[in-house]
mmCIF file of C-alpha atoms in Angstrom:
data_model
loop_
_atom_site.group_PDB
_atom_site.id
_atom_site.type_symbol
_atom_site.label_atom_id
_atom_site.label_comp_id
_atom_site.label_asym_id
_atom_site.label_seq_id
_atom_site.Cartn_x
_atom_site.Cartn_y
_atom_site.Cartn_z
ATOM 1 C CA MET H 1213 42.604 18.045 -37.840
ATOM 2 C CA ALA H 1214 40.368 16.348 -35.287
ATOM 3 C CA LYS H 1215 41.538 12.996 -34.007
ATOM 4 C CA LYS H 1216 39.451 10.023 -34.964
ATOM 5 C CA GLU H 1217 37.657 8.529 -32.015
ATOM 6 C CA LYS H 1218 39.036 5.093 -31.172
ATOM 7 C CA LYS H 1219 36.464 2.405 -31.807
ATOM 8 C CA GLN H 1220 35.646 0.545 -28.615
ATOM 9 C CA LYS H 1221 36.025 -3.228 -28.808
ATOM 10 C CA SER H 1222 32.987 -5.377 -28.234
ATOM 11 C CA ILE H 1223 32.968 -7.987 -25.473
ATOM 12 C CA GLU H 1224 33.313 -10.682 -28.128
ATOM 13 C CA GLU H 1225 36.360 -9.083 -29.803
ATOM 14 C CA THR H 1226 38.061 -8.548 -26.454
ATOM 15 C CA LEU H 1227 37.524 -12.178 -25.460
ATOM 16 C CA TRP H 1228 38.629 -13.540 -28.820
ATOM 17 C CA GLN H 1229 41.890 -11.593 -28.615
ATOM 18 C CA SER H 1230 42.341 -12.683 -25.017
ATOM 19 C CA CYS H 1231 42.436 -16.272 -26.262
ATOM 20 C CA ASP H 1232 45.964 -15.566 -27.495
ATOM 21 C CA LYS H 1233 46.868 -16.129 -23.861
ATOM 22 C CA LEU H 1234 45.603 -19.711 -24.137
ATOM 23 C CA ARG H 1235 47.445 -20.709 -27.291
ATOM 24 C CA GLY H 1236 49.582 -23.777 -26.755
ATOM 25 C CA ALA H 1237 48.013 -24.370 -23.351
ATOM 26 C CA VAL H 1238 44.633 -25.818 -24.392
ATOM 27 C CA GLU H 1239 43.011 -27.048 -27.593
ATOM 28 C CA PRO H 1240 41.334 -24.212 -29.562
ATOM 29 C CA ALA H 1241 37.968 -25.966 -29.246
ATOM 30 C CA GLU H 1242 38.298 -25.618 -25.443
ATOM 31 C CA TYR H 1243 38.663 -21.821 -25.536
ATOM 32 C CA LYS H 1244 34.958 -21.170 -25.235
ATOM 33 C CA HIS H 1245 34.606 -23.388 -22.168
ATOM 34 C CA VAL H 1246 37.505 -21.702 -20.375
ATOM 35 C CA VAL H 1247 36.250 -18.204 -21.201
ATOM 36 C CA LEU H 1248 32.571 -18.903 -20.521
ATOM 37 C CA GLY H 1249 33.259 -20.337 -17.074
ATOM 38 C CA LEU H 1250 35.001 -17.105 -16.141
ATOM 39 C CA ILE H 1251 32.456 -14.866 -17.870
ATOM 40 C CA PHE H 1252 29.698 -16.630 -15.930
ATOM 41 C CA LEU H 1253 31.532 -15.983 -12.651
ATOM 42 C CA LYS H 1254 31.984 -12.303 -13.538
ATOM 43 C CA PHE H 1255 28.377 -11.901 -14.682
ATOM 44 C CA ALA H 1256 26.912 -13.665 -11.623
ATOM 45 C CA SER H 1257 29.104 -11.563 -9.352
ATOM 46 C CA ASP H 1258 28.231 -8.294 -11.109
ATOM 47 C CA LYS H 1259 24.518 -9.104 -10.686
ATOM 48 C CA PHE H 1260 25.107 -10.025 -7.041
ATOM 49 C CA GLU H 1261 26.960 -6.759 -6.317
ATOM 50 C CA GLN H 1262 24.297 -4.752 -8.139
ATOM 51 C CA ARG H 1263 21.586 -6.298 -5.946
ATOM 52 C CA ARG H 1264 23.742 -5.829 -2.850
ATOM 53 C CA GLU H 1265 24.078 -2.092 -3.582
ATOM 54 C CA GLU H 1266 20.330 -1.945 -4.167
ATOM 55 C CA LEU H 1267 19.648 -3.406 -0.711
ATOM 56 C CA ILE H 1268 22.079 -0.973 0.923
ATOM 57 C CA SER H 1269 20.494 2.013 -0.858
ATOM 58 C CA GLU H 1270 17.093 0.856 0.441
ATOM 59 C CA GLY H 1271 18.428 0.800 4.006
ATOM 60 C CA LYS H 1272 18.393 -3.003 4.178
ATOM 61 C CA ASP H 1273 22.053 -3.431 5.123
ATOM 62 C CA LYS H 1274 21.291 -6.234 7.582
ATOM 63 C CA TYR H 1275 19.945 -8.400 4.747
ATOM 64 C CA VAL H 1276 22.938 -8.206 2.374
ATOM 65 C CA GLU H 1277 24.159 -11.687 3.359
ATOM 66 C CA GLN H 1278 20.728 -13.331 3.289
ATOM 67 C CA LYS H 1279 20.189 -15.540 0.257
ATOM 68 C CA GLU H 1280 16.419 -14.957 0.034
ATOM 69 C CA PHE H 1281 16.880 -11.256 -0.713
ATOM 70 C CA TYR H 1282 18.791 -12.185 -3.877
ATOM 71 C CA THR H 1283 16.783 -15.147 -5.137
ATOM 72 C CA MET H 1284 13.555 -13.123 -4.853
ATOM 73 C CA LYS H 1285 14.984 -10.950 -7.656
ATOM 74 C CA ASN H 1286 16.295 -13.928 -9.669
ATOM 75 C CA VAL H 1287 19.877 -13.158 -8.645
ATOM 76 C CA PHE H 1288 22.242 -15.962 -7.614
ATOM 77 C CA PHE H 1289 23.481 -15.615 -4.044
ATOM 78 C CA LEU H 1290 27.277 -15.812 -3.859
ATOM 79 C CA GLU H 1291 29.356 -16.690 -0.840
ATOM 80 C CA GLU H 1292 32.621 -14.780 -0.373
ATOM 81 C CA VAL H 1293 34.706 -17.474 -2.148
ATOM 82 C CA SER H 1294 32.500 -17.220 -5.261
ATOM 83 C CA ARG H 1295 32.647 -13.460 -5.689
ATOM 84 C CA TRP H 1296 34.689 -12.006 -8.517
ATOM 85 C CA GLY H 1297 36.508 -9.665 -6.162
ATOM 86 C CA PHE H 1298 37.839 -12.687 -4.260
ATOM 87 C CA ILE H 1299 38.969 -14.370 -7.494
ATOM 88 C CA ILE H 1300 40.794 -11.254 -8.724
ATOM 89 C CA LYS H 1301 42.391 -10.697 -5.323
ATOM 90 C CA ASN H 1302 43.874 -14.204 -5.564
ATOM 91 C CA ALA H 1303 44.538 -14.216 -9.333
ATOM 92 C CA LYS H 1304 48.325 -14.450 -8.908
ATOM 93 C CA GLN H 1305 48.203 -17.305 -6.381
ATOM 94 C CA ASN H 1306 49.476 -20.768 -7.299
ATOM 95 C CA ASP H 1307 46.113 -22.340 -6.489
ATOM 96 C CA ILE H 1308 43.957 -19.926 -8.510
ATOM 97 C CA ALA H 1309 42.580 -22.761 -10.680
ATOM 98 C CA LEU H 1310 41.379 -24.560 -7.556
ATOM 99 C CA LYS H 1311 39.843 -21.324 -6.248
ATOM 100 C CA ILE H 1312 37.890 -20.893 -9.507
ATOM 101 C CA ASP H 1313 36.631 -24.483 -9.319
ATOM 102 C CA THR H 1314 35.637 -23.943 -5.678
ATOM 103 C CA ALA H 1315 33.780 -20.747 -6.638
ATOM 104 C CA LEU H 1316 31.776 -22.556 -9.337
ATOM 105 C CA HIS H 1317 31.064 -25.541 -7.069
ATOM 106 C CA THR H 1318 29.880 -23.270 -4.247
ATOM 107 C CA ILE H 1319 27.538 -21.305 -6.529
ATOM 108 C CA GLU H 1320 26.021 -24.549 -7.803
ATOM 109 C CA LYS H 1321 25.650 -25.896 -4.248
ATOM 110 C CA ASP H 1322 23.896 -22.724 -3.042
ATOM 111 C CA ASN H 1323 21.551 -22.306 -6.026
ATOM 112 C CA LYS H 1324 19.306 -25.253 -6.896
ATOM 113 C CA ALA H 1325 18.585 -23.930 -10.402
ATOM 114 C CA LEU H 1326 22.234 -24.542 -11.325
ATOM 115 C CA ARG H 1327 22.532 -28.154 -10.125
ATOM 116 C CA GLY H 1328 24.525 -30.111 -12.714
ATOM 117 C CA ALA H 1329 24.980 -27.071 -14.970
ATOM 118 C CA LEU H 1330 28.472 -25.906 -14.030
ATOM 119 C CA PRO H 1331 31.812 -27.634 -14.793
ATOM 120 C CA ASP H 1332 33.270 -29.829 -12.056
ATOM 121 C CA ASN H 1333 36.996 -29.299 -11.278
ATOM 122 C CA TYR H 1334 37.434 -28.139 -14.875
ATOM 123 C CA PHE H 1335 40.113 -25.502 -14.315
ATOM 124 C CA SER H 1336 42.199 -27.748 -12.051
ATOM 125 C CA ARG H 1337 42.108 -30.544 -14.644
ATOM 126 C CA LEU H 1338 43.212 -28.155 -17.410
ATOM 127 C CA ALA H 1339 46.458 -27.482 -15.545
ATOM 128 C CA LEU H 1340 46.798 -24.055 -17.164
ATOM 129 C CA ASP H 1341 49.930 -22.041 -16.508
ATOM 130 C CA LYS H 1342 49.011 -19.699 -13.638
ATOM 131 C CA THR H 1343 50.379 -16.610 -15.417
ATOM 132 C CA LYS H 1344 48.231 -17.301 -18.498
ATOM 133 C CA LEU H 1345 45.157 -17.808 -16.339
ATOM 134 C CA ALA H 1346 45.905 -14.651 -14.338
ATOM 135 C CA SER H 1347 46.294 -12.675 -17.574
ATOM 136 C CA LEU H 1348 42.935 -13.955 -18.835
ATOM 137 C CA LEU H 1349 41.316 -13.005 -15.517
ATOM 138 C CA ASP H 1350 42.703 -9.466 -15.888
ATOM 139 C CA THR H 1351 41.135 -9.196 -19.356
ATOM 140 C CA ILE H 1352 37.735 -10.375 -18.147
ATOM 141 C CA ASN H 1353 37.967 -8.085 -15.123
ATOM 142 C CA ASP H 1354 37.805 -5.085 -17.493
ATOM 143 C CA ILE H 1355 34.522 -6.263 -19.045
ATOM 144 C CA ASP H 1356 31.281 -4.729 -17.799
ATOM 145 C CA THR H 1357 28.883 -7.661 -18.153
ATOM 146 C CA LEU H 1358 25.920 -5.471 -17.187
ATOM 147 C CA LYS H 1359 26.582 -2.773 -19.783
ATOM 148 C CA ASP H 1360 23.837 -4.094 -22.057
ATOM 149 C CA GLU H 1361 21.369 -4.885 -19.278
ATOM 150 C CA GLY H 1362 18.728 -7.339 -20.403
ATOM 151 C CA HIS H 1363 20.899 -8.918 -23.093
ATOM 152 C CA ASP H 1364 21.873 -12.574 -22.954
ATOM 153 C CA VAL H 1365 25.608 -11.993 -22.474
ATOM 154 C CA ILE H 1366 26.462 -15.676 -21.878
ATOM 155 C CA GLY H 1367 24.584 -16.880 -24.973
ATOM 156 C CA ARG H 1368 25.955 -14.000 -27.013
ATOM 157 C CA VAL H 1369 29.574 -14.894 -26.213
ATOM 158 C CA TYR H 1370 28.949 -18.622 -26.739
ATOM 159 C CA GLU H 1371 27.401 -18.015 -30.158
ATOM 160 C CA TYR H 1372 30.302 -15.755 -31.125
ATOM 161 C CA PHE H 1373 32.830 -18.484 -30.309
ATOM 162 C CA LEU H 1374 30.815 -21.105 -32.208
ATOM 163 C CA GLY H 1375 30.689 -18.807 -35.213
ATOM 164 C CA LYS H 1376 34.433 -18.162 -35.056
ATOM 165 C CA PHE H 1377 35.297 -21.841 -35.065
ATOM 166 C CA ALA H 1378 32.754 -22.615 -37.766
ATOM 167 C CA LEU H 1379 34.712 -20.207 -39.985
ATOM 168 C CA LYS H 1380 38.232 -21.056 -38.865
ATOM 169 C CA GLU H 1381 38.288 -24.804 -38.298
ATOM 170 C CA SER H 1382 38.798 -27.134 -41.210
ATOM 171 C CA SER H 1383 40.087 -30.164 -39.305
ATOM 172 C CA GLY H 1384 36.609 -31.452 -38.522
ATOM 173 C CA LYS H 1385 36.829 -30.678 -34.806
ATOM 174 C CA GLY H 1386 33.869 -28.796 -33.463
ATOM 175 C CA LYS H 1387 31.825 -29.467 -36.605
ATOM 176 C CA GLY H 1388 28.140 -30.194 -36.238
ATOM 177 C CA GLU H 1389 27.563 -27.457 -33.660
ATOM 178 C CA PHE H 1390 25.366 -24.695 -35.035
ATOM 179 C CA TYR H 1391 23.399 -21.779 -33.677
ATOM 180 C CA THR H 1392 20.465 -19.766 -34.956
ATOM 181 C CA PRO H 1393 21.390 -16.087 -35.541
ATOM 182 C CA LYS H 1394 19.734 -13.670 -33.109
ATOM 183 C CA THR H 1395 17.875 -11.902 -35.934
ATOM 184 C CA ILE H 1396 16.188 -15.186 -36.915
ATOM 185 C CA VAL H 1397 15.320 -15.972 -33.287
ATOM 186 C CA ASN H 1398 13.762 -12.502 -32.954
ATOM 187 C CA LEU H 1399 11.704 -13.095 -36.097
ATOM 188 C CA ILE H 1400 10.461 -16.480 -34.833
ATOM 189 C CA ALA H 1401 9.403 -14.897 -31.530
ATOM 190 C CA GLU H 1402 7.518 -12.174 -33.400
ATOM 191 C CA LEU H 1403 5.756 -14.786 -35.556
ATOM 192 C CA ILE H 1404 4.691 -17.171 -32.791
ATOM 193 C CA GLU H 1405 3.710 -14.363 -30.368
ATOM 194 C CA PRO H 1406 4.380 -16.436 -27.220
ATOM 195 C CA TYR H 1407 1.957 -14.711 -24.859
ATOM 196 C CA LYS H 1408 0.806 -17.868 -23.075
ATOM 197 C CA GLY H 1409 1.135 -21.637 -23.077
ATOM 198 C CA ILE H 1410 4.182 -23.843 -23.633
ATOM 199 C CA ILE H 1411 7.369 -22.852 -25.454
ATOM 200 C CA TYR H 1412 9.326 -25.943 -26.504
ATOM 201 C CA ASP H 1413 12.720 -25.966 -28.213
ATOM 202 C CA PRO H 1414 14.097 -29.463 -29.017
ATOM 203 C CA CYS H 1415 17.589 -28.068 -29.809
ATOM 204 C CA CYS H 1416 17.688 -25.234 -27.295
ATOM 205 C CA GLY H 1417 21.448 -24.632 -27.164
ATOM 206 C CA THR H 1418 22.103 -21.691 -24.834
ATOM 207 C CA GLY H 1419 18.394 -20.917 -24.555
ATOM 208 C CA GLY H 1420 18.330 -17.923 -26.895
ATOM 209 C CA MET H 1421 14.794 -18.733 -28.050
ATOM 210 C CA PHE H 1422 13.576 -18.632 -24.458
ATOM 211 C CA VAL H 1423 15.346 -15.342 -23.752
ATOM 212 C CA GLN H 1424 13.836 -13.671 -26.827
ATOM 213 C CA SER H 1425 10.366 -15.064 -26.077
ATOM 214 C CA ILE H 1426 10.447 -13.560 -22.588
ATOM 215 C CA LYS H 1427 11.688 -10.261 -24.038
ATOM 216 C CA PHE H 1428 8.766 -10.340 -26.490
ATOM 217 C CA ILE H 1429 6.314 -10.813 -23.609
ATOM 218 C CA GLU H 1430 7.896 -7.961 -21.620
ATOM 219 C CA ASN H 1431 7.926 -5.623 -24.634
ATOM 220 C CA HIS H 1432 4.236 -6.283 -25.286
ATOM 221 C CA GLN H 1433 3.128 -5.929 -21.658
ATOM 222 C CA GLY H 1434 2.364 -9.641 -21.330
ATOM 223 C CA THR H 1435 2.651 -11.815 -18.226
ATOM 224 C CA LYS H 1436 5.640 -14.154 -17.927
ATOM 225 C CA LYS H 1437 3.760 -16.368 -15.474
ATOM 226 C CA GLU H 1438 1.455 -17.502 -18.291
ATOM 227 C CA VAL H 1439 4.327 -19.189 -20.110
ATOM 228 C CA SER H 1440 6.077 -22.509 -19.407
ATOM 229 C CA ILE H 1441 9.456 -23.298 -20.958
ATOM 230 C CA TYR H 1442 10.766 -26.724 -21.987
ATOM 231 C CA GLY H 1443 13.953 -27.513 -23.854
ATOM 232 C CA GLN H 1444 16.303 -30.320 -24.847
ATOM 233 C CA GLU H 1445 19.973 -30.128 -25.777
ATOM 234 C CA ASN H 1446 22.284 -32.864 -26.993
ATOM 235 C CA THR H 1447 25.586 -31.255 -25.909
ATOM 236 C CA PRO H 1448 25.875 -31.151 -22.080
ATOM 237 C CA THR H 1449 28.505 -28.385 -22.043
ATOM 238 C CA THR H 1450 26.147 -26.040 -23.878
#
């Protein structure tokens, strides 16, 4: 009898189970912030390394440490201390929380688009047990953030965590935070046909509406330069 093929876990399921490593160390409502900070680092680094390999394959080795050759492709330039490889190499060190905070601070400093968007000294202030943090880093290290190229991996994970706590929490914590399902966002984009002009979202959350609008334009051979995006969000951590 043929063996049943083992179902591969989604990124969301893997991350949710990895939160077992945080139990007792941080409040459940903080899980998403801990995980998303690390997922962002991994994603930004994966994009950086992908672009780096691209430059090398094009014979542009001498430009691999020049910021402009990354930003021209909408890729964040990362200094050595902000690269995922550096974080993993030091995952078992006593000061790993400080190294993660330094990585996030350095990325924000080097990329104007991120000014004020990343947490400041968050991991150091959490005072997580280093073995728990190292274990979480190992879990995230196994995730290929570029597997579904073009998908909004950060927003996808954030929405998953919001949905989980909406179902599981009854204490009142975390209530009042809602997200629009991706299927509805897709439908709205199809209805408004955002080929040109201004797209405004007064409760933009993780920016899913903007992501889907740009995808709509790309799928219909439109021009992204004909669209301007404006959004507001009440929760700074979003």
